[in-house]
Amino acid sequence: MLAAVMFAKVYPLAATSKDATVRQPKELVCFSRDGDNEIHIDDSELRYYYLPNSELDTPGGIDLQGGFGNFKKNPNNDVGELAGLLKAVESYERTVGNKIPVNIITWRGLMRQLMMLPYENRDKVVLNVVIFDGQLFIQADALTIMASRKIEESTLTELHRRQIFSGYKFEAISTLESPWAQCSRKHIEKRSKKTVSNIEQYSTVVRTTIGRAKLLLGAEVDCAWDYKPDHHDIEEGQKADPLRHYVELKTTGVVDSPNACSIFEKKLLKTWTQCFLVGIPKVIYGFRDNNLILRSVEQFNTEEIPLLLRDGPFQRSQQGSQQRPINKCMHCLKFFSGLINWIAENIPKNDEAKTYRIEYDPVANKNYINVRENEEEHRDVVLKVYRALLKNALHLELPLVDYKGRANLLDRVRKSFRKQKQVNNSLVCQELLRDAMEWNNIFYQWYEEKPSDTDPKYLQLVRAVHPKKVEDEVELHGISLLIQNDKKQSIPSEEEILSKIRERKLNSWIKLYIERRQEKNLLPRKTKLDAKYVKEILKSKVLYERRKKILYRVSAKLHRPSTAGLKCVNGTFNDITVIYTPWNSRVFTEKGNFIYKQRKRHDQYLLDLLDYEEYRKKWINVYKDEMEWEDTVEQLRGGYPRKDRSWMELFQWYEDYLSAISRDIERDTITYNKRQYCYYEKLKPQFEEMYADSKKNMKRLMEVVKRNEVGPYTDAVGEDLGQIMKEHGFKDPSDQENDQ
């Protein structure tokens, strides 16, 4: 019997890829980490930039080491675990009902390390790779990070500690917890006195493509420049792009010497890779002097940094006037594109029992990156993912479950993991990973059912919390599992689905075109049209007429006054005001569907009112009789009629209760309408400018169509009306899900 050959390959540090194409990053979901290190799938920890230039001119400047003694440092040893990222991915996939079609899931910071290796290769880099469901999960090696931090902590001076703190302080004094318009003056003026903490964190989860590798990256975001578009806009068909509003905040020393210039250019290259990977368009640098006083603030656009570095004075002096300037950013991108595509294509994905290690050791071999099978340590990596999945489920906000019940469940889970610490069998680890997913689904269903801690199902779950015994023989699964896996693998990609939608839409247009011409006897009814004629000639004509129809419709609209404004829709007893753009699409200004919630509240109020009126009509006489009977008994005893009218007070109390609910609903509606009016007054100039720009674009588009004589069949020679429409800022009807 031949011994199994372990996987091991190397990638040269000098290699680059010819294919460095990058797809525009897109945010799928976001999550926040609060002061208790709890993960929430929302943007509650997102901060908003606010640092006017006038504050830099204050006497003495802004002290970036103020409050150093009260610095609130994260007590948890963060080693780049995937728990928060996995929780966000799980939430998104449950919402959309589909798996995210990517090759690699990891943190942005790890990819930045790999991307910077051509110019920053003094430190050892160790990453672990887990295979699950055909995807690569890449995370940092905890032991390597802890050893590096231990060495770094032992060499840090007091000045270095204060310089690190100054970065957090700069973020604290230059950001607000809400957009400026929503903050009180007191909150704005006292932000410099706020305790600085590095626990709270806001992160985005971004999908991007580099070369052929599809990546899902989790990345911390420092703040938003102005505001963040609501994610509900995307669900309603709006093209919201939160990434365009994010900002990266950095601090550095004042650039006042050649050495300082060299240091700043290295930092700027590192910052560019950090922002480029997830599509953050803007960087703001705070320049501090030797006393850690903030002296100036400068803004850089991410897309301009490559040229800034290429033409920088320090690089020109290094290379000499005779050499062509090196574009370091493009060099990093080409190297990273080759490396990440090589990793995605060469690491086997058919065996989830194995894990792999990506390692760069400048001491052992500074010219190559090693990728090898991680036979010894794959157990720990797999069980980390196992723990992360269970942790996601156990940290759900479980209603009606007290602390004792949750603590008992957590204790049992911990004990079960302590029993697994000696597992070395890869097949058993694979089975444990599958068990983790199964338990994750069970916990989620349990959360949805909202049981109490005395529920028999809960007690059964606690008793069964232990995973399978580690030495149990792995059973072979039946043909049903093979069929199920085959179905999962045959699920079409997002691109294939969109392509089929466009094809069906075009076929329906062609069919409608033929039927209408047959009704007018312009085409024979029984004779079947030639397939080549339909595919090559009729297709071009139908697409042109559809696009022309939409184009003239939009042109006619642009000759009329803008329809942007406030409109009223039925809601409660008061109408609800909504904002509409010049293109008759609604602007969502708040989280959640306010109109839907208000209507539901109002409907429930009306139902409760009807139920009450029916109950009163049915039982009021009984209540009156009981009250009169008690009065009669009191009179027979020689007393007086009772002053206690509790029989009728019950009706009065419920009427007051319903009235209070109605007042709350109407008050919320009126307040919402006022906010909508304020929002519209701010957006109105933008709407007018957008409408004017659209008119100019339409005029230029019509001139191009007339000058180039664009017609039904000119797409064959490169004059495609749909492409021309998109080049002038208008949508191509054939690319839209609904062209009405």
GROMACS .gro file of N, CA and C in nm, residues 63-163:
model
  303
   63ASP      N    1  -0.499   6.768   2.170
   63ASP     CA    2  -0.406   6.674   2.233
   63ASP      C    3  -0.454   6.531   2.207
   64LEU      N    4  -0.377   6.454   2.132
   64LEU     CA    5  -0.416   6.317   2.098
   64LEU      C    6  -0.374   6.216   2.204
   65GLN      N    7  -0.316   6.261   2.315
   65GLN     CA    8  -0.288   6.168   2.424
   65GLN      C    9  -0.371   6.200   2.548
   66GLY      N   10  -0.466   6.292   2.533
   66GLY     CA   11  -0.555   6.323   2.643
   66GLY      C   12  -0.647   6.206   2.674
   67GLY      N   13  -0.653   6.165   2.800
   67GLY     CA   14  -0.735   6.051   2.841
   67GLY      C   15  -0.664   5.918   2.828
   68PHE      N   16  -0.529   5.921   2.811
   68PHE     CA   17  -0.454   5.796   2.795
   68PHE      C   18  -0.468   5.706   2.917
   69GLY      N   19  -0.473   5.766   3.034
   69GLY     CA   20  -0.484   5.686   3.156
   69GLY      C   21  -0.617   5.616   3.171
   70ASN      N   22  -0.721   5.665   3.104
   70ASN     CA   23  -0.855   5.605   3.114
   70ASN      C   24  -0.889   5.519   2.992
   71PHE      N   25  -0.788   5.488   2.911
   71PHE     CA   26  -0.812   5.410   2.789
   71PHE      C   27  -0.877   5.275   2.823
   72LYS      N   28  -0.991   5.248   2.758
   72LYS     CA   29  -1.066   5.124   2.781
   72LYS      C   30  -1.026   5.023   2.675
   73LYS      N   31  -0.935   4.935   2.710
   73LYS     CA   32  -0.882   4.838   2.615
   73LYS      C   33  -0.966   4.711   2.617
   74ASN      N   34  -0.979   4.649   2.501
   74ASN     CA   35  -1.060   4.528   2.489
   74ASN      C   36  -0.999   4.417   2.575
   75PRO      N   37  -1.076   4.364   2.672
   75PRO     CA   38  -1.021   4.258   2.758
   75PRO      C   39  -1.005   4.126   2.684
   76ASN      N   40  -1.080   4.106   2.577
   76ASN     CA   41  -1.070   3.982   2.499
   76ASN      C   42  -0.948   3.987   2.408
   77ASN      N   43  -0.883   3.875   2.398
   77ASN     CA   44  -0.764   3.864   2.313
   77ASN      C   45  -0.809   3.834   2.170
   78ASP      N   46  -0.829   3.939   2.091
   78ASP     CA   47  -0.880   3.923   1.955
   78ASP      C   48  -0.768   3.872   1.864
   79VAL      N   49  -0.785   3.748   1.815
   79VAL     CA   50  -0.684   3.689   1.727
   79VAL      C   51  -0.742   3.662   1.588
   80GLY      N   52  -0.843   3.739   1.551
   80GLY     CA   53  -0.897   3.728   1.416
   80GLY      C   54  -0.989   3.610   1.395
   81GLU      N   55  -1.066   3.573   1.497
   81GLU     CA   56  -1.160   3.463   1.480
   81GLU      C   57  -1.272   3.504   1.383
   82LEU      N   58  -1.335   3.404   1.323
   82LEU     CA   59  -1.436   3.429   1.221
   82LEU      C   60  -1.578   3.436   1.278
   83ALA      N   61  -1.593   3.437   1.412
   83ALA     CA   62  -1.726   3.427   1.471
   83ALA      C   63  -1.820   3.536   1.423
   84GLY      N   64  -1.778   3.663   1.432
   84GLY     CA   65  -1.865   3.773   1.389
   84GLY      C   66  -1.896   3.768   1.242
   85LEU      N   67  -1.794   3.740   1.161
   85LEU     CA   68  -1.814   3.732   1.015
   85LEU      C   69  -1.908   3.619   0.979
   86LEU      N   70  -1.892   3.502   1.044
   86LEU     CA   71  -1.979   3.388   1.014
   86LEU      C   72  -2.123   3.418   1.054
   87LYS      N   73  -2.141   3.489   1.165
   87LYS     CA   74  -2.277   3.523   1.208
   87LYS      C   75  -2.344   3.614   1.107
   88ALA      N   76  -2.270   3.712   1.054
   88ALA     CA   77  -2.325   3.802   0.954
   88ALA      C   78  -2.357   3.728   0.825
   89VAL      N   79  -2.267   3.639   0.783
   89VAL     CA   80  -2.290   3.561   0.660
   89VAL      C   81  -2.413   3.472   0.678
   90GLU      N   82  -2.423   3.409   0.795
   90GLU     CA   83  -2.539   3.322   0.820
   90GLU      C   84  -2.669   3.402   0.815
   91SER      N   85  -2.668   3.521   0.874
   91SER     CA   86  -2.789   3.605   0.874
   91SER      C   87  -2.827   3.644   0.732
   92TYR      N   88  -2.729   3.681   0.650
   92TYR     CA   89  -2.758   3.723   0.511
   92TYR      C   90  -2.812   3.605   0.430
   93GLU      N   91  -2.749   3.488   0.444
   93GLU     CA   92  -2.793   3.373   0.365
   93GLU      C   93  -2.932   3.327   0.406
   94ARG      N   94  -2.966   3.339   0.535
   94ARG     CA   95  -3.103   3.305   0.577
   94ARG      C   96  -3.202   3.404   0.519
   95THR      N   97  -3.162   3.530   0.506
   95THR     CA   98  -3.252   3.633   0.453
   95THR      C   99  -3.281   3.611   0.305
   96VAL      N  100  -3.176   3.588   0.227
   96VAL     CA  101  -3.193   3.573   0.081
   96VAL      C  102  -3.229   3.432   0.042
   97GLY      N  103  -3.205   3.334   0.132
   97GLY     CA  104  -3.240   3.196   0.101
   97GLY      C  105  -3.142   3.124   0.012
   98ASN      N  106  -3.023   3.181  -0.011
   98ASN     CA  107  -2.923   3.119  -0.098
   98ASN      C  108  -2.785   3.134  -0.038
   99LYS      N  109  -2.698   3.042  -0.076
   99LYS     CA  110  -2.558   3.050  -0.037
   99LYS      C  111  -2.488   3.158  -0.118
  100ILE      N  112  -2.397   3.233  -0.056
  100ILE     CA  113  -2.323   3.337  -0.126
  100ILE      C  114  -2.221   3.271  -0.219
  101PRO      N  115  -2.227   3.298  -0.349
  101PRO     CA  116  -2.139   3.229  -0.445
  101PRO      C  117  -1.998   3.289  -0.448
  102VAL      N  118  -1.914   3.250  -0.353
  102VAL     CA  119  -1.776   3.298  -0.349
  102VAL      C  120  -1.683   3.179  -0.328
  103ASN      N  121  -1.553   3.201  -0.356
  103ASN     CA  122  -1.452   3.097  -0.337
  103ASN      C  123  -1.386   3.105  -0.200
  104ILE      N  124  -1.368   3.229  -0.150
  104ILE     CA  125  -1.291   3.249  -0.028
  104ILE      C  126  -1.367   3.343   0.065
  105ILE      N  127  -1.372   3.307   0.195
  105ILE     CA  128  -1.433   3.390   0.298
  105ILE      C  129  -1.326   3.418   0.404
  106THR      N  130  -1.299   3.545   0.430
  106THR     CA  131  -1.191   3.579   0.522
  106THR      C  132  -1.202   3.726   0.563
  107TRP      N  133  -1.104   3.773   0.641
  107TRP     CA  134  -1.097   3.913   0.682
  107TRP      C  135  -1.014   3.993   0.582
  108ARG      N  136  -1.050   4.117   0.565
  108ARG     CA  137  -0.976   4.207   0.477
  108ARG      C  138  -0.831   4.222   0.521
  109GLY      N  139  -0.806   4.229   0.652
  109GLY     CA  140  -0.671   4.249   0.703
  109GLY      C  141  -0.575   4.139   0.663
  110LEU      N  142  -0.623   4.015   0.656
  110LEU     CA  143  -0.536   3.904   0.617
  110LEU      C  144  -0.498   3.914   0.470
  111MET      N  145  -0.595   3.954   0.387
  111MET     CA  146  -0.566   3.971   0.245
  111MET      C  147  -0.472   4.090   0.222
  112ARG      N  148  -0.483   4.192   0.307
  112ARG     CA  149  -0.391   4.305   0.296
  112ARG      C  150  -0.248   4.261   0.326
  113GLN      N  151  -0.232   4.171   0.425
  113GLN     CA  152  -0.099   4.119   0.456
  113GLN      C  153  -0.037   4.051   0.334
  114LEU      N  154  -0.116   3.966   0.267
  114LEU     CA  155  -0.065   3.897   0.149
  114LEU      C  156  -0.036   3.995   0.036
  115MET      N  157  -0.123   4.093   0.019
  115MET     CA  158  -0.107   4.189  -0.091
  115MET      C  159   0.018   4.275  -0.074
  116MET      N  160   0.059   4.299   0.051
  116MET     CA  161   0.173   4.387   0.079
  116MET      C  162   0.306   4.313   0.083
  117LEU      N  163   0.306   4.181   0.064
  117LEU     CA  164   0.430   4.104   0.077
  117LEU      C  165   0.543   4.150  -0.015
  118PRO      N  166   0.517   4.198  -0.137
  118PRO     CA  167   0.630   4.245  -0.219
  118PRO      C  168   0.709   4.359  -0.156
  119TYR      N  169   0.646   4.439  -0.068
  119TYR     CA  170   0.714   4.555  -0.008
  119TYR      C  171   0.719   4.550   0.145
  120GLU      N  172   0.646   4.458   0.205
  120GLU     CA  173   0.647   4.448   0.352
  120GLU      C  174   0.660   4.300   0.387
  121ASN      N  175   0.784   4.251   0.392
  121ASN     CA  176   0.808   4.108   0.406
  121ASN      C  177   0.910   4.075   0.515
  122ARG      N  178   0.911   4.156   0.620
  122ARG     CA  179   1.005   4.129   0.729
  122ARG      C  180   0.946   4.035   0.834
  123ASP      N  181   0.813   4.031   0.846
  123ASP     CA  182   0.748   3.953   0.950
  123ASP      C  183   0.692   3.822   0.894
  124LYS      N  184   0.683   3.725   0.980
  124LYS     CA  185   0.628   3.594   0.944
  124LYS      C  186   0.476   3.603   0.934
  125VAL      N  187   0.420   3.542   0.830
  125VAL     CA  188   0.275   3.540   0.808
  125VAL      C  189   0.230   3.394   0.806
  126VAL      N  190   0.134   3.361   0.893
  126VAL     CA  191   0.080   3.225   0.898
  126VAL      C  192  -0.071   3.232   0.899
  127LEU      N  193  -0.134   3.169   0.800
  127LEU     CA  194  -0.280   3.165   0.789
  127LEU      C  195  -0.325   3.021   0.778
  128ASN      N  196  -0.439   2.990   0.840
  128ASN     CA  197  -0.498   2.857   0.832
  128ASN      C  198  -0.619   2.859   0.740
  129VAL      N  199  -0.639   2.751   0.665
  129VAL     CA  200  -0.747   2.741   0.568
  129VAL      C  201  -0.833   2.620   0.602
  130VAL      N  202  -0.964   2.645   0.614
  130VAL     CA  203  -1.061   2.538   0.638
  130VAL      C  204  -1.147   2.523   0.514
  131ILE      N  205  -1.173   2.399   0.474
  131ILE     CA  206  -1.260   2.371   0.359
  131ILE      C  207  -1.398   2.336   0.411
  132PHE      N  208  -1.499   2.406   0.362
  132PHE     CA  209  -1.636   2.371   0.401
  132PHE      C  210  -1.732   2.409   0.288
  133ASP      N  211  -1.808   2.310   0.244
  133ASP     CA  212  -1.910   2.330   0.141
  133ASP      C  213  -1.851   2.395   0.015
  134GLY      N  214  -1.731   2.352  -0.023
  134GLY     CA  215  -1.670   2.401  -0.145
  134GLY      C  216  -1.609   2.539  -0.136
  135GLN      N  217  -1.599   2.595  -0.015
  135GLN     CA  218  -1.544   2.729   0.003
  135GLN      C  219  -1.424   2.724   0.097
  136LEU      N  220  -1.331   2.819   0.080
  136LEU     CA  221  -1.213   2.829   0.165
  136LEU      C  222  -1.236   2.936   0.272
  137PHE      N  223  -1.227   2.896   0.399
  137PHE     CA  224  -1.236   2.989   0.512
  137PHE      C  225  -1.093   3.013   0.561
  138ILE      N  226  -1.044   3.135   0.548
  138ILE     CA  227  -0.906   3.167   0.584
  138ILE      C  228  -0.906   3.253   0.709
  139GLN      N  229  -0.829   3.208   0.811
  139GLN     CA  230  -0.817   3.286   0.934
  139GLN      C  231  -0.673   3.284   0.981
  140ALA      N  232  -0.638   3.381   1.065
  140ALA     CA  233  -0.502   3.392   1.114
  140ALA      C  234  -0.472   3.280   1.212
  141ASP      N  235  -0.346   3.242   1.221
  141ASP     CA  236  -0.304   3.141   1.317
  141ASP      C  237  -0.290   3.205   1.454
  142ALA      N  238  -0.369   3.159   1.550
  142ALA     CA  239  -0.376   3.223   1.681
  142ALA      C  240  -0.242   3.218   1.754
  143LEU      N  241  -0.172   3.104   1.749
  143LEU     CA  242  -0.046   3.092   1.821
  143LEU      C  243   0.059   3.188   1.767
  144THR      N  244   0.063   3.203   1.635
  144THR     CA  245   0.160   3.296   1.574
  144THR      C  246   0.131   3.440   1.615
  145ILE      N  247   0.002   3.477   1.615
  145ILE     CA  248  -0.035   3.614   1.652
  145ILE      C  249  -0.002   3.641   1.799
  146MET      N  250  -0.034   3.545   1.887
  146MET     CA  251  -0.008   3.565   2.029
  146MET      C  252   0.141   3.575   2.057
  147ALA      N  253   0.222   3.493   1.988
  147ALA     CA  254   0.367   3.501   2.008
  147ALA      C  255   0.421   3.634   1.959
  148SER      N  256   0.370   3.681   1.844
  148SER     CA  257   0.414   3.811   1.791
  148SER      C  258   0.375   3.925   1.884
  149ARG      N  259   0.253   3.920   1.939
  149ARG     CA  260   0.209   4.025   2.030
  149ARG      C  261   0.289   4.025   2.159
  150LYS      N  262   0.326   3.907   2.204
  150LYS     CA  263   0.404   3.899   2.328
  150LYS      C  264   0.540   3.966   2.310
  151ILE      N  265   0.603   3.942   2.194
  151ILE     CA  266   0.732   4.006   2.167
  151ILE      C  267   0.714   4.157   2.152
  152GLU      N  268   0.606   4.197   2.083
  152GLU     CA  269   0.580   4.340   2.062
  152GLU      C  270   0.554   4.411   2.193
  153GLU      N  271   0.476   4.348   2.283
  153GLU     CA  272   0.446   4.409   2.412
  153GLU      C  273   0.572   4.429   2.496
  154SER      N  274   0.664   4.335   2.485
  154SER     CA  275   0.786   4.344   2.566
  154SER      C  276   0.881   4.453   2.517
  155THR      N  277   0.865   4.494   2.390
  155THR     CA  278   0.955   4.596   2.334
  155THR      C  279   0.890   4.734   2.323
  156LEU      N  280   0.761   4.744   2.354
  156LEU     CA  281   0.692   4.873   2.342
  156LEU      C  282   0.739   4.971   2.449
  157THR      N  283   0.771   5.091   2.407
  157THR     CA  284   0.805   5.198   2.501
  157THR      C  285   0.678   5.276   2.535
  158GLU      N  286   0.690   5.364   2.634
  158GLU     CA  287   0.576   5.446   2.673
  158GLU      C  288   0.532   5.535   2.557
  159LEU      N  289   0.629   5.588   2.481
  159LEU     CA  290   0.595   5.673   2.366
  159LEU      C  291   0.518   5.594   2.261
  160HIS      N  292   0.560   5.471   2.234
  160HIS     CA  293   0.490   5.389   2.135
  160HIS      C  294   0.347   5.360   2.179
  161ARG      N  295   0.328   5.335   2.308
  161ARG     CA  296   0.192   5.308   2.358
  161ARG      C  297   0.104   5.432   2.339
  162ARG      N  298   0.161   5.547   2.365
  162ARG     CA  299   0.083   5.670   2.348
  162ARG      C  300   0.056   5.699   2.200
  163GLN      N  301   0.148   5.664   2.113
  163GLN     CA  302   0.125   5.682   1.970
  163GLN      C  303   0.012   5.590   1.921
   0.00000   0.00000   0.00000
